[in-house]
Coordinates of C-alpha atoms in Angstrom, one line a residue:
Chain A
X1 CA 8.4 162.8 43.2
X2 CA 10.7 162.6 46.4
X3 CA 7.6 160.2 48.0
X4 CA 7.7 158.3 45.2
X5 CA 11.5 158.0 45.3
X6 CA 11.7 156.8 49.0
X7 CA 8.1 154.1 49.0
X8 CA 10.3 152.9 45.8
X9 CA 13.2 152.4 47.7
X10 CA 11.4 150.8 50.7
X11 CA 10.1 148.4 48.3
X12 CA 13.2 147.4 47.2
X13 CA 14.6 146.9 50.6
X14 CA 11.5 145.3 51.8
X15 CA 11.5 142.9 48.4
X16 CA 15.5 142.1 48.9
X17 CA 15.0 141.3 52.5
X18 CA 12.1 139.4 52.4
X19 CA 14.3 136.9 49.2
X20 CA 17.0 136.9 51.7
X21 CA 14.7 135.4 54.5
X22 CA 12.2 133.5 52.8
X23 CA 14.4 130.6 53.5
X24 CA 14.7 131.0 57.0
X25 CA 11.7 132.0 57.6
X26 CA 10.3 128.4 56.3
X27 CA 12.6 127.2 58.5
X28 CA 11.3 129.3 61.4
X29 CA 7.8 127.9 60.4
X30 CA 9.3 124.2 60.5
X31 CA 10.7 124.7 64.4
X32 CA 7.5 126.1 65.5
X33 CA 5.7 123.2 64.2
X34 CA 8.4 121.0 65.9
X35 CA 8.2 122.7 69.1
X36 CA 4.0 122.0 68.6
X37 CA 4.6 118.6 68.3
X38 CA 7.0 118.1 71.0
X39 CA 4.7 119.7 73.4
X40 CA 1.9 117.8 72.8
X41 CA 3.3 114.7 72.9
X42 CA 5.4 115.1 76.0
X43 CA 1.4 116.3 77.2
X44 CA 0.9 112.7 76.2
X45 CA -1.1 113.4 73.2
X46 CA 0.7 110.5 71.8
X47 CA -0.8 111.4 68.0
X48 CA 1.4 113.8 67.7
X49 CA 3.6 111.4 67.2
X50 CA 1.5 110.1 64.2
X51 CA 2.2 114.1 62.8
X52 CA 6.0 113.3 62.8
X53 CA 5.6 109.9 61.0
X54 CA 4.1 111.7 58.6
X55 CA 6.4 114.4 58.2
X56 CA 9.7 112.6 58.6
X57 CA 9.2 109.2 57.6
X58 CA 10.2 109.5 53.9
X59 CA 13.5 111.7 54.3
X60 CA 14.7 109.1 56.9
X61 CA 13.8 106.4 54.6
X62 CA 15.8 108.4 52.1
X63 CA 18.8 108.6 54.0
X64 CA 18.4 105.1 55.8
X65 CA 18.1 104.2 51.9
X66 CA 21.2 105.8 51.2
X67 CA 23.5 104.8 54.1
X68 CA 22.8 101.7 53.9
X69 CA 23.6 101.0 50.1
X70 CA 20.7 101.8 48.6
X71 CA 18.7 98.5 49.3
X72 CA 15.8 100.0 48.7
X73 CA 13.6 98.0 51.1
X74 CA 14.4 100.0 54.1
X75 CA 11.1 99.5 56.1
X76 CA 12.4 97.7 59.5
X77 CA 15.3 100.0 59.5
X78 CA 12.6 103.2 59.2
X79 CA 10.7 101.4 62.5
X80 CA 13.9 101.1 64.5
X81 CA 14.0 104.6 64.4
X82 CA 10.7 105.8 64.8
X83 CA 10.9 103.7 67.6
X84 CA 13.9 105.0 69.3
X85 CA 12.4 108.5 68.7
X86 CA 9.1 107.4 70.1
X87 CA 11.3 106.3 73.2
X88 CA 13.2 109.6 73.4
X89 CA 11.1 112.3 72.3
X90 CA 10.7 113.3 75.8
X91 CA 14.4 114.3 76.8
X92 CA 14.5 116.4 73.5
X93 CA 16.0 119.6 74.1
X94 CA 15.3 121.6 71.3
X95 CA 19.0 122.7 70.8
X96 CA 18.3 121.4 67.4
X97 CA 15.5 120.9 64.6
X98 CA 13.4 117.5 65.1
X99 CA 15.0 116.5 61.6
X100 CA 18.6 117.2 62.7
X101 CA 17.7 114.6 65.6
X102 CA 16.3 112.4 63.7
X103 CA 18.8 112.2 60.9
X104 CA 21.2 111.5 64.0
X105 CA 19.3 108.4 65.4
X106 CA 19.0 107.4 61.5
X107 CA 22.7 107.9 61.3
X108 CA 23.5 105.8 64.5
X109 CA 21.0 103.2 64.0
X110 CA 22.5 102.5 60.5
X111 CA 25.6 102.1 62.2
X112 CA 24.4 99.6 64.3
X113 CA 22.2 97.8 61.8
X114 CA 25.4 98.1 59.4
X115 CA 27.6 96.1 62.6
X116 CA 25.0 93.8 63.4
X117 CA 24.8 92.7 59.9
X118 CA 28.8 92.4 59.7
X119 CA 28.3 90.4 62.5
X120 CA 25.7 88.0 61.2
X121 CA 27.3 87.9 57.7
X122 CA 24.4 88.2 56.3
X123 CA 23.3 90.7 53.5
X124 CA 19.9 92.2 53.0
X125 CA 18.4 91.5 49.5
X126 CA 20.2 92.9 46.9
X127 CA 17.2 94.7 44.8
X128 CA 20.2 97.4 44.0
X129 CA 22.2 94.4 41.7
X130 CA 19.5 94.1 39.7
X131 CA 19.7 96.4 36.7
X132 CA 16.9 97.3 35.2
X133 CA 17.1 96.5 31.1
X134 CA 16.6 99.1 29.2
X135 CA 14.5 98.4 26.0
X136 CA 14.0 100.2 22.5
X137 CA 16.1 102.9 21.2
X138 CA 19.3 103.5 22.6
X139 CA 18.9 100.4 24.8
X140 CA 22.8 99.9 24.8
X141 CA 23.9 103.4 26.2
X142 CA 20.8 103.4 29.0
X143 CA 22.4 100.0 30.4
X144 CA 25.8 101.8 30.1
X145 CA 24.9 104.5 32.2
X146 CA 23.0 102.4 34.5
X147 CA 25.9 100.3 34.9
X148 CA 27.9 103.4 35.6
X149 CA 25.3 104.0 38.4
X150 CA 25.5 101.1 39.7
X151 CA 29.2 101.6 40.4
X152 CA 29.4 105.0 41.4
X153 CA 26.7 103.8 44.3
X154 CA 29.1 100.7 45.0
X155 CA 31.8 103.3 45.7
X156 CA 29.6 105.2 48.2
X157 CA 28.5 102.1 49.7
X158 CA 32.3 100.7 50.1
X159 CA 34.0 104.3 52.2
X160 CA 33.9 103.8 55.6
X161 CA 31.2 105.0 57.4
X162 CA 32.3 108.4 58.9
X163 CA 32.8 109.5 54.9
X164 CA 30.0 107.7 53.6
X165 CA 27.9 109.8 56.1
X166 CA 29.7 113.1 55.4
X167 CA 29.3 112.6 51.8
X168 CA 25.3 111.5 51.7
X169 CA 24.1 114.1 53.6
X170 CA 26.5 116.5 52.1
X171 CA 26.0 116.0 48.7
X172 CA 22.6 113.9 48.8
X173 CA 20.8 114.9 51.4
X174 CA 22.2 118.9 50.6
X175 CA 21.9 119.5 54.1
X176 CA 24.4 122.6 55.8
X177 CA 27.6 122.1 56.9
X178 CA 26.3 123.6 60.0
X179 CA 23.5 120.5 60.4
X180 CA 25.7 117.9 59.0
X181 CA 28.4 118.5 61.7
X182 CA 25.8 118.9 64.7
X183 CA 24.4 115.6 63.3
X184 CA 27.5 113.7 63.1
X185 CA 29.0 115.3 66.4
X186 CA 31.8 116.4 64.7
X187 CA 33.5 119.9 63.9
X188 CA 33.3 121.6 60.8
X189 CA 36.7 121.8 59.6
X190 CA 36.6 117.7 60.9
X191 CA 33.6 117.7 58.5
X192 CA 35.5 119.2 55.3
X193 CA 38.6 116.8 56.2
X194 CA 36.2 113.7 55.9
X195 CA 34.5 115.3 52.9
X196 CA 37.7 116.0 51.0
X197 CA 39.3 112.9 52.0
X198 CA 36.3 111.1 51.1
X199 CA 35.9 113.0 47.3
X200 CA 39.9 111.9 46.6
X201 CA 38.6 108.1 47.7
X202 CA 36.2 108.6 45.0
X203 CA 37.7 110.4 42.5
X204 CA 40.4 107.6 42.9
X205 CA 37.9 104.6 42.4
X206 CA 36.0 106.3 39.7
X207 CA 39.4 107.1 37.3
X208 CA 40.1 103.8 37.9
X209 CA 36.5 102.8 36.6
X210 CA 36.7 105.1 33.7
X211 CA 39.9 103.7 32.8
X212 CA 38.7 100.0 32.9
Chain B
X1 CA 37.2 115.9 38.5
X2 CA 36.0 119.1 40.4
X3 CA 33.5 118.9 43.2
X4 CA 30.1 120.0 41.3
X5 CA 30.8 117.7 39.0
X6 CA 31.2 114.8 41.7
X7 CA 27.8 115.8 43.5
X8 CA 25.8 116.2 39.9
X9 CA 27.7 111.8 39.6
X10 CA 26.2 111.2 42.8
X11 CA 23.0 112.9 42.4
X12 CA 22.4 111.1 39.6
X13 CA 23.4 107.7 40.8
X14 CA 21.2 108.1 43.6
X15 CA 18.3 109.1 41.2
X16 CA 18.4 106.2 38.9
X17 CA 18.2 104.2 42.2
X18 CA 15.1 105.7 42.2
X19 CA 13.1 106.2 45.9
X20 CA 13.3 103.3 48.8
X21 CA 9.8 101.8 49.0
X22 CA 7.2 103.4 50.2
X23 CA 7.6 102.8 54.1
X24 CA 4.6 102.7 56.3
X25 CA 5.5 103.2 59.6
X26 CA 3.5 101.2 62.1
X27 CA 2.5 103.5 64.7
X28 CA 0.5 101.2 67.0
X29 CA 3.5 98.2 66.2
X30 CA 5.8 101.5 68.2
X31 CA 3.8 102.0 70.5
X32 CA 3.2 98.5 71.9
X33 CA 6.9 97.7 71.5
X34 CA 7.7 101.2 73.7
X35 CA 5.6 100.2 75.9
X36 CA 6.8 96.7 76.1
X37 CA 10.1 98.1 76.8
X38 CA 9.3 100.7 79.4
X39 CA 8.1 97.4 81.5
X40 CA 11.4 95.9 80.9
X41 CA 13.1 98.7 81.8
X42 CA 11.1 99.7 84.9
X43 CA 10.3 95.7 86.3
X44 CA 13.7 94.4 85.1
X45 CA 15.7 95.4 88.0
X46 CA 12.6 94.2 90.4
X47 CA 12.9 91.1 88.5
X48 CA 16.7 90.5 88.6
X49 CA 16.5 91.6 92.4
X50 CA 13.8 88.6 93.0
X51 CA 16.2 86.7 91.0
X52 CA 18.9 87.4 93.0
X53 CA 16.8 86.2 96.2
X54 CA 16.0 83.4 95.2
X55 CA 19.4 82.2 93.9
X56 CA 20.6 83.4 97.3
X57 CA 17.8 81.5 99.2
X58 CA 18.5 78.7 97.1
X59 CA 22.5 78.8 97.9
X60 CA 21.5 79.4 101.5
X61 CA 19.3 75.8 101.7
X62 CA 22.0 73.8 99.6
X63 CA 25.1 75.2 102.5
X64 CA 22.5 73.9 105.2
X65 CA 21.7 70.9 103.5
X66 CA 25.8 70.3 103.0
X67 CA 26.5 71.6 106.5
X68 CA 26.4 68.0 108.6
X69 CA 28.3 66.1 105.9
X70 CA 30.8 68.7 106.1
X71 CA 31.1 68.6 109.9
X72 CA 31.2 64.9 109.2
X73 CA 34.5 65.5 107.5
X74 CA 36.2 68.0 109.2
X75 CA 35.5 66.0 112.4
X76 CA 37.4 62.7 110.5
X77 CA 40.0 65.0 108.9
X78 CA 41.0 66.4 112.9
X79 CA 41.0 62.7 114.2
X80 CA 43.2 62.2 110.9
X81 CA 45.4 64.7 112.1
X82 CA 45.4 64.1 115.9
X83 CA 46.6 60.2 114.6
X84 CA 49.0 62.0 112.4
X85 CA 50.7 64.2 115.1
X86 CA 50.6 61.4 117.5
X87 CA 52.6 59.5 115.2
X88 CA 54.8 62.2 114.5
X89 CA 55.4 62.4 118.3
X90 CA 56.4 59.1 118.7
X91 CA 58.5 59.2 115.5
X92 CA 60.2 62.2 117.0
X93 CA 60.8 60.9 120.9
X94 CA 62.0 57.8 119.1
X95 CA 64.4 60.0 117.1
X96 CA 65.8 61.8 120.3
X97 CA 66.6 58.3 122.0
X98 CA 68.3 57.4 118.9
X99 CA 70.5 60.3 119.6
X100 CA 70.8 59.9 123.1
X101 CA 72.3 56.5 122.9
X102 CA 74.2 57.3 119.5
X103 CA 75.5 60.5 121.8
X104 CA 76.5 58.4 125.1
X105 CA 78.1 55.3 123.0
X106 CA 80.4 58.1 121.5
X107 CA 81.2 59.7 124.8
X108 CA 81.8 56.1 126.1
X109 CA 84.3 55.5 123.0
X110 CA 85.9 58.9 123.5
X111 CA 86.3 58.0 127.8
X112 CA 87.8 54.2 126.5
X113 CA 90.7 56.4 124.1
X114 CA 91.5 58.5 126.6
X115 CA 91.7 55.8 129.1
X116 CA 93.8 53.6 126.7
X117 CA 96.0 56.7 126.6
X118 CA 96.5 56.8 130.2
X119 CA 99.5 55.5 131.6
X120 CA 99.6 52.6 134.2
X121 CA 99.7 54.0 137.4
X122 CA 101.0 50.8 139.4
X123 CA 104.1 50.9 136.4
X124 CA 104.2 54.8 137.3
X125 CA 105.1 54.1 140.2
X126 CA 107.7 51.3 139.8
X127 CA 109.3 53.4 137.7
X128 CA 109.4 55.9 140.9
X129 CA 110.6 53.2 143.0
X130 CA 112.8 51.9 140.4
X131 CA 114.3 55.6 139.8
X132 CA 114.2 56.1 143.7
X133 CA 116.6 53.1 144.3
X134 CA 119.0 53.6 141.5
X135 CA 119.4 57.0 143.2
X136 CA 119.7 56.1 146.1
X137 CA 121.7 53.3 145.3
X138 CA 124.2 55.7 143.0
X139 CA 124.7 58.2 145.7
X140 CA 125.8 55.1 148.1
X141 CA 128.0 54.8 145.4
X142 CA 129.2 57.6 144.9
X143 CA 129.9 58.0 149.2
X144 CA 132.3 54.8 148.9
X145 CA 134.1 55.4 146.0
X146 CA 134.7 59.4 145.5
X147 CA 134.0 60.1 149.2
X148 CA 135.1 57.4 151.0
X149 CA 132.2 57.5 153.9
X150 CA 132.0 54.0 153.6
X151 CA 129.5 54.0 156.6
X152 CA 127.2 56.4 155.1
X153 CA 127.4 54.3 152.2
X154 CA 126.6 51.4 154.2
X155 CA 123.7 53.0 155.7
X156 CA 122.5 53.9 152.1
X157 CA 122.5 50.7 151.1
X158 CA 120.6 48.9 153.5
X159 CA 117.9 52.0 153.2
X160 CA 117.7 51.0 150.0
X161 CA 117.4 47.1 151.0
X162 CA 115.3 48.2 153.4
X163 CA 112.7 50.4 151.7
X164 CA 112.6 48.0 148.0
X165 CA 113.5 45.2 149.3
X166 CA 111.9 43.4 146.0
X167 CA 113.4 46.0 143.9
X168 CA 116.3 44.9 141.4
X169 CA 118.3 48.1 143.1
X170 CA 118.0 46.2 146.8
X171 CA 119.8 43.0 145.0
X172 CA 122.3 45.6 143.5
X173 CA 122.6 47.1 146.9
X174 CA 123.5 44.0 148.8
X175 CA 125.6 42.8 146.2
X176 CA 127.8 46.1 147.5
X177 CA 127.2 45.3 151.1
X178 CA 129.0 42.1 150.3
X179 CA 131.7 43.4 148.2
X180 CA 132.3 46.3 150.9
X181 CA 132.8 43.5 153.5
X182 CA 135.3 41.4 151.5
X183 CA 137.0 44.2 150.9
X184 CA 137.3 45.3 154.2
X185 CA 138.6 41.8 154.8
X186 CA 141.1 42.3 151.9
X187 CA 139.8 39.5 149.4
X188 CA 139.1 41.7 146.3
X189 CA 139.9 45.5 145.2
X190 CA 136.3 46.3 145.4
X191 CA 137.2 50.4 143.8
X192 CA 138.0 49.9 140.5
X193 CA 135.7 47.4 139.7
X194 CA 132.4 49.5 141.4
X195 CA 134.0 52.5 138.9
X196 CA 133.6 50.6 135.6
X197 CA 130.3 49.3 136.6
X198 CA 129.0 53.1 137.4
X199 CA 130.0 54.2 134.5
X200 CA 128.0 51.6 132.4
X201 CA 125.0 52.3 134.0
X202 CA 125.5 56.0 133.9
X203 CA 125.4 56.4 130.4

């Protein structure tokens, strides 16, 4: 009875802590699989490379997509990047995941794409204006909300850049506080600043939206 | 507004966005573009150093090919200035003559004032003679009338005759002479006359 008493409790522990690090062991998984990468391409086994396209290539498009306004074609931007990672994969020190890294070139060469564009006063196809029409039942209170949408996005797109970033990957993205302030270079009580600062910007323009 | 409720807004702004379009990464387009860079970056310099060269070989032929015009003109620009200074010279030399002259006619003018401020000496000296002969002529005087040594008086006179003969004093002198003898002959009362007359040219 007292074996089966303490194998029961030893499954319980076992079962609690394995909950507990499930997620960071998938994480642990995702650095050793980095870390392979890495390797082989700095052994110039340059399709390697090709691995982290794969891997990568949608969540910076998701986040290129996002800090940039949501303009949906976001393909250039995407090469930039892999190109600057291409460039730099070799002085990579592994004091951070690959996607951290990445998500910080993303976040600088949106920056630059973002000044550059200023500069040329000229703005990328606006797919995001079009609304898409709703049709059939309830047509009305789709194009209401998509409307909504549409403004709510406009608001992200129109904070300056240091919140815009701390609030896409924040809230977006879902990343850690931890990763969002190594990405963005900052501190983490800089990081809740921004991200509080940023949510009264919001709240602000959206009240005022509501009340119109 | 609370937080959650901000991040489910978000959320579901960025969903009905819906997904960027499908990206396709060009892996070969990266890696000919890296490697397109890597040759800028590693022959750049070499190139901007052969550029360098050649702009300075280039500068070097166009300084040679300047050099004899230039010599040219700083040869005429120092005969320029050797006319210049010679005509400053001569300017200059001229000025100081200028001065010279301007410097001796003034001490020449300054020698004729003083000069026209100088007494006369030949009336000097008539005056001495002059001044001589009444004194000598007054103390004659003086020896006949308060004295009565007629013959030193006498003497007196023709000293003074004697020595200014041209002098008005020597006419004066043998005026008395002749008095003194028609005195002594008892013609005139020589005394009282000689007084009043002493006394007007004394004062």
């Amino acid at each position: 009875m007292g074996e089966n008493r303490t194998f029961c409790r030893i499954k319980r522990f076992f079962c609690k802590v394995s909950r507990n690090c499930q997620s960071n062991i998938s994480v642990m998984a995702e650095t050793i699989n980095d870390e392979l990468l890495v390797e082989q391409f700095s052994q110039s086994n340059e399709s390697a490379f090709e691995s982290i396209i794969e891997l990568y290539s949608a969540d910076v498009a998701a986040l290129a997509n996002r800090l940039l306004g949501w303009p949906s074609d976001v393909e250039d931007i995407t090469q930039e990047i892999f190109l600057a990672a291409f460039l730099g994969l070799k002085k990579f020190r592994h004091d951070c995941s690959l996607r951290t890294w990445l998500f910080t070139i993303t976040i600088n060469k949106c920056r630059s794409y973002k000044y550059k564009r200023m500069l040329r006063l000229r703005r990328p196809p606006q797919d995001k204006d079009k609304i898409p029409m709703p049709s059939g039942k309830g047509a009305h209170s789709e194009l209401m909300k998509a409307e909504t949408f549409e403004h709510i996005r406009n608001a992200v797109a129109a904070l300056p850049a240091k919140y815009r970033e701390a609030v896409v990957l924040k809230y977006l993205q879902e990343l850690p506080t931890e990763q969002i302030s190594r990405i963005l270079g900052i501190s983490q009580n800089t990081l809740q600043v921004r991200l509080s600062r940023a949510r009264e910007r919001l709240k602000q323009t959206l009240t005022e939206l509501m009340g119109k | 507004m609370t937080e959650d409720k901000l991040k489910n807004l978000l959320q579901e702004a960025d969903r009905a966005a819906g997904p960027p379009e499908p990206v396709t990464v060009n892996f070969s387009e990266i890696r000919r573009r890296a490697n397109y860079r890597r040759k800028l970056l590693s022959k750049g310099p070499l190139a901007a150093a052969a550029a360098i060269l050649i702009a300075a070989g280039i500068l070097n032929l166009s300084i040679k090919t300047q050099a004899p015009d230039q010599q040219e003109k700083i040869a005429s620009l120092e005969s320029q200035i050797k006319q210049l200074q010679a005509s400053t010279d001569a300017a200059v030399s001229l000025i100081h003559e200028i001065l010279e002259t301007e410097q001796s006619q003034n001490r020449l003018n300054e020698l004729e004032v003083r000069l026209a401020s100088m007494p006369d000496p030949l009336e000097e000296v008539q005056q001495q003679v002059d001044k001589t002969a009444f004194i000598l002529v007054y103390q004659a005087d003086r020896l006949y009338l308060e004295l009565n040594q007629t013959e030193s008086a006498v003497e007196t006179y023709k000293r003074v005759i004697q020595l200014f003969p041209e002098n008005q004093w020597a006419q004066v002198a043998r005026q008395r002479l002749v008095q003194i003898k028609e005195q002594q002959s008892g013609k005139i009362n020589l005394k009282g006359d000689l007084k009043w007359k002493q006394q007007n040219i004394l004062s």
